[in-house]
Short mmCIF file of C-alpha atoms in Angstrom, two decimals:
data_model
loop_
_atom_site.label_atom_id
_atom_site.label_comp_id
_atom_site.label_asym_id
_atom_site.label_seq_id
_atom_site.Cartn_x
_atom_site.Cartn_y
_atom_site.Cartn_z
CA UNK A 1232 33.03 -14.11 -105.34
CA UNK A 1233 33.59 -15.60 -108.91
CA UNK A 1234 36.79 -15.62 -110.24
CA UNK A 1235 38.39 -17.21 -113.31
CA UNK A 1236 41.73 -18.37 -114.18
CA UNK A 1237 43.56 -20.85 -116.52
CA UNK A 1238 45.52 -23.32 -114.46
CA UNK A 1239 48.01 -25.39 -116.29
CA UNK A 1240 46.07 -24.78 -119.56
CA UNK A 1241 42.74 -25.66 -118.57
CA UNK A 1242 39.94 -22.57 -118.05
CA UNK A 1243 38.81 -22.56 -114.24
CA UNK A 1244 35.38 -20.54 -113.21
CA UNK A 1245 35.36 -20.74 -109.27
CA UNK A 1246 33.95 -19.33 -106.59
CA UNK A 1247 35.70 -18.36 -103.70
CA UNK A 1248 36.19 -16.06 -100.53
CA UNK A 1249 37.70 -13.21 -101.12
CA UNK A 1250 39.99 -14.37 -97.84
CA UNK A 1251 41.36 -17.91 -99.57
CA UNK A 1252 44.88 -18.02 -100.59
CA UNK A 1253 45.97 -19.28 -103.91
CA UNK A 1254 47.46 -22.15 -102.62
CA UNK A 1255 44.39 -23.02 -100.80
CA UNK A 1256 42.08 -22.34 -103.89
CA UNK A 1257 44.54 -24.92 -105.84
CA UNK A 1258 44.61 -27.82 -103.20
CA UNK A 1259 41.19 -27.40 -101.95
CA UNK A 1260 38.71 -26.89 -104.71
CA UNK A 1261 40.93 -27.66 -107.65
CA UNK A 1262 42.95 -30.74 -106.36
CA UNK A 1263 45.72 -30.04 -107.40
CA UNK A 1264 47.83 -30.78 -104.24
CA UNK A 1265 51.70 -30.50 -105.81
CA UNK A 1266 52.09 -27.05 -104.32
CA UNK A 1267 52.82 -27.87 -100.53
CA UNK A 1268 51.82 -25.56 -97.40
CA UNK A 1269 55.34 -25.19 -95.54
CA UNK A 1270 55.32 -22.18 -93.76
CA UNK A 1271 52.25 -20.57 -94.58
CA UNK A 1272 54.07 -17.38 -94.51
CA UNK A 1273 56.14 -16.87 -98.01
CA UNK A 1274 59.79 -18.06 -96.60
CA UNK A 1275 60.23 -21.66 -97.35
CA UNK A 1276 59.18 -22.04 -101.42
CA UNK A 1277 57.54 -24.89 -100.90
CA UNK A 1278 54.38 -23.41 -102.61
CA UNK A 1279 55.67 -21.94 -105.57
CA UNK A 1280 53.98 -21.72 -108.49
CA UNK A 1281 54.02 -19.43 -112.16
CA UNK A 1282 51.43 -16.43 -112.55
CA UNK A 1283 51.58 -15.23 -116.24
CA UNK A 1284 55.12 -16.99 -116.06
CA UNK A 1285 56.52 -15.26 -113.00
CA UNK A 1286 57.28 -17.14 -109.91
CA UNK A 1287 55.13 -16.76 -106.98
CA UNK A 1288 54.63 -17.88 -103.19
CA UNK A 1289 51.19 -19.34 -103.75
CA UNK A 1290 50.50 -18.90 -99.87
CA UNK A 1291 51.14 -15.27 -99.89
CA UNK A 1292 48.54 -14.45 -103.06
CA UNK A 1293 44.98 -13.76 -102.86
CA UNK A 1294 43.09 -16.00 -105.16
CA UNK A 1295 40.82 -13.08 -105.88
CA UNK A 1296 43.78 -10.93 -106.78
CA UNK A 1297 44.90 -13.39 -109.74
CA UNK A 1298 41.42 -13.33 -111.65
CA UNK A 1299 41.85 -13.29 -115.30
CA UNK A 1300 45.94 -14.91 -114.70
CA UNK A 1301 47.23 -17.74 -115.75
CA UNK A 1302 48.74 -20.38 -113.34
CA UNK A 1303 51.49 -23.21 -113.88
CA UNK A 1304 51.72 -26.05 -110.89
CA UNK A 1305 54.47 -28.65 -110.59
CA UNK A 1306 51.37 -31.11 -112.45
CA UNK A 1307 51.45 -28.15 -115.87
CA UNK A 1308 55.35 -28.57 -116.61
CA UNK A 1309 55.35 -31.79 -118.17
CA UNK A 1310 53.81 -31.80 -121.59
CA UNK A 1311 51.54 -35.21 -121.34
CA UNK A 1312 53.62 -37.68 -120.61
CA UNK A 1313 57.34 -36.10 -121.49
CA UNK A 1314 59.04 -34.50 -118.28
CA UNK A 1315 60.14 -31.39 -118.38
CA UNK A 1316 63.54 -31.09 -118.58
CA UNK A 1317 64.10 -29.87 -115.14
CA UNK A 1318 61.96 -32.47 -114.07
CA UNK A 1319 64.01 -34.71 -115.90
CA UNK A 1320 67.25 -33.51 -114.63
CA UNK A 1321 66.17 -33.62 -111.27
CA UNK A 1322 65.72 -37.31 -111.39
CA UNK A 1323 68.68 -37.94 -113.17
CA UNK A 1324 70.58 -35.89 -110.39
CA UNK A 1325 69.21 -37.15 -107.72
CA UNK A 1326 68.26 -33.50 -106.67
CA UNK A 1327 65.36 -34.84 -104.09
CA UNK A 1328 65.20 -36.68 -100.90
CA UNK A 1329 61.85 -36.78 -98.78
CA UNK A 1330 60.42 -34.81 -102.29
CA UNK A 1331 58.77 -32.35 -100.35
CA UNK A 1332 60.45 -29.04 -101.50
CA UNK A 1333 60.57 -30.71 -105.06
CA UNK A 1334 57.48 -28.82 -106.46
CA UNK A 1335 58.44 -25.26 -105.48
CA UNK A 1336 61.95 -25.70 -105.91
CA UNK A 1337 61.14 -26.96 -110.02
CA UNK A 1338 58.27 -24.08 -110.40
CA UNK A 1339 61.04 -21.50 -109.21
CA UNK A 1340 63.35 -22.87 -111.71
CA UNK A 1341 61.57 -23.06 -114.20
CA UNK A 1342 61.04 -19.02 -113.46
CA UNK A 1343 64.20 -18.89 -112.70
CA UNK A 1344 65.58 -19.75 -115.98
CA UNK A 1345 63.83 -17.40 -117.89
CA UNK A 1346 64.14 -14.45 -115.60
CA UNK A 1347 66.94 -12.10 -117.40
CA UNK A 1348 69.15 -9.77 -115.65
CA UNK A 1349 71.83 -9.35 -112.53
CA UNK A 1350 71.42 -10.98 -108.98
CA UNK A 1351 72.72 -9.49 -105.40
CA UNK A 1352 75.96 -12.12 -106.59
CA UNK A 1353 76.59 -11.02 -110.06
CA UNK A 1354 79.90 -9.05 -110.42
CA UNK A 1355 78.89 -6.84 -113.55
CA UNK A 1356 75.59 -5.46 -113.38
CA UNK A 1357 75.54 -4.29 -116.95
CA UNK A 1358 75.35 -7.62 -118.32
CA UNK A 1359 72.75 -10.44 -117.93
CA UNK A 1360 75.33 -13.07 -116.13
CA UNK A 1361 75.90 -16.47 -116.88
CA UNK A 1362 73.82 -18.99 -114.47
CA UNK A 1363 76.73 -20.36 -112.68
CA UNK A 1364 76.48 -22.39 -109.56
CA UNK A 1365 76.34 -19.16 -107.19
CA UNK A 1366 74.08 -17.46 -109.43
CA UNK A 1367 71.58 -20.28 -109.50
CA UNK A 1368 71.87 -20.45 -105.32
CA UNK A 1369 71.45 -17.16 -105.08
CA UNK A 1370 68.35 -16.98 -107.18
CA UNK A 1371 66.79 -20.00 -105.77
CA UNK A 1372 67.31 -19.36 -102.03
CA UNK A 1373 63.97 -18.18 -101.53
CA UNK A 1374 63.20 -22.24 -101.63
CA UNK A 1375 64.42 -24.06 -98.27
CA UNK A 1376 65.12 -27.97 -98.52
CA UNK A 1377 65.14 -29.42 -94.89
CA UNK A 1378 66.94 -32.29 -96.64
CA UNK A 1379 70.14 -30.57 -97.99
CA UNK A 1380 69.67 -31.65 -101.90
CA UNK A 1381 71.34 -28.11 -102.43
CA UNK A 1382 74.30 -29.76 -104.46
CA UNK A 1383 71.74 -31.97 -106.43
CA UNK A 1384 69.53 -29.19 -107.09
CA UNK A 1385 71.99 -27.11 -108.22
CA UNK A 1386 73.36 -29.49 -110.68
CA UNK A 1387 70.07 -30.42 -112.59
CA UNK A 1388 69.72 -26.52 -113.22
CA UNK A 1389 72.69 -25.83 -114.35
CA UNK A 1390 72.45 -28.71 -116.62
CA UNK A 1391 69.12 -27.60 -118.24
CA UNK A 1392 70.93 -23.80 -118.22
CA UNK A 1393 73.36 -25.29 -120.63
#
């Protein structure tokens, strides 16, 4: 089955099995191995990516059910050569260890930060809230680090929040 998506910018035309996960489509025909297999079942993050801008378990989607989307890996958020600024805020806060996680935890925030509205933390649900250090754990916890960079992590987002 032929499907076609734009992956970090650049027009794709593939053909696939109607079985193959996303995550499989990108590592195994496109190369683009950033996005990590964890669990293989949606719980740990590590293969988060953006569809149309929205965050997404990569192992969980059907590549046939994003034809016609547009995709953002961990290798799309820099523009050329300059980081992105979660990317660079990560480095500067040390918010890695083993570098694993790092991919799905920077795709989610990146979604993260533009995703408007209340969390199952946020005290007034009228108001979007303010992406204070519980509200960005909260939001991110769908993105395990075996290595306990929580602290780190949490930092470089709030930073680029600011």
């Amino acid at each position: 089955m032929n499907i076609t998506l734009q992956v970090n910018g650049v027009p794709h035309t593939v053909d696939t099995d109607p079985r193959m996960s996303l995550l499989d489509l990108l590592r195994e025909r496109l190369g683009l191995i950033g996005a990590k297999k964890g669990c293989d079942h949606g719980q740990c993050g590590a293969c988060t990516v953006l569809i149309d801008g929205r965050r997404a378990n990569s192992c969980l989607a059907l590549a046939v059910a994003v034809d016609g989307s547009a995709v953002t890996t961990v290798e799309g958020l820099a523009e050329g050569d300059d980081l992105h600024p979660l990317q660079a805020a990560f480095i500067e806060h040390d918010a890695f260890q083993c570098g694993y996680c790092t991919p799905g935890q920077l795709c989610s925030a990146a979604g993260m930060l533009g995703e408007p509205g209340p969390s199952a933390v946020t005290g007034d649900l009228v108001v979007d809230p303010e992406l204070t250090p519980e509200e960005i754990r909260e939001r991110m916890s769908g993105n395990l680090c075996r290595c306990g960079a929580y602290v780190n992590i949490v930092s470089a987002i709030a930073e680029v929040a600011r």
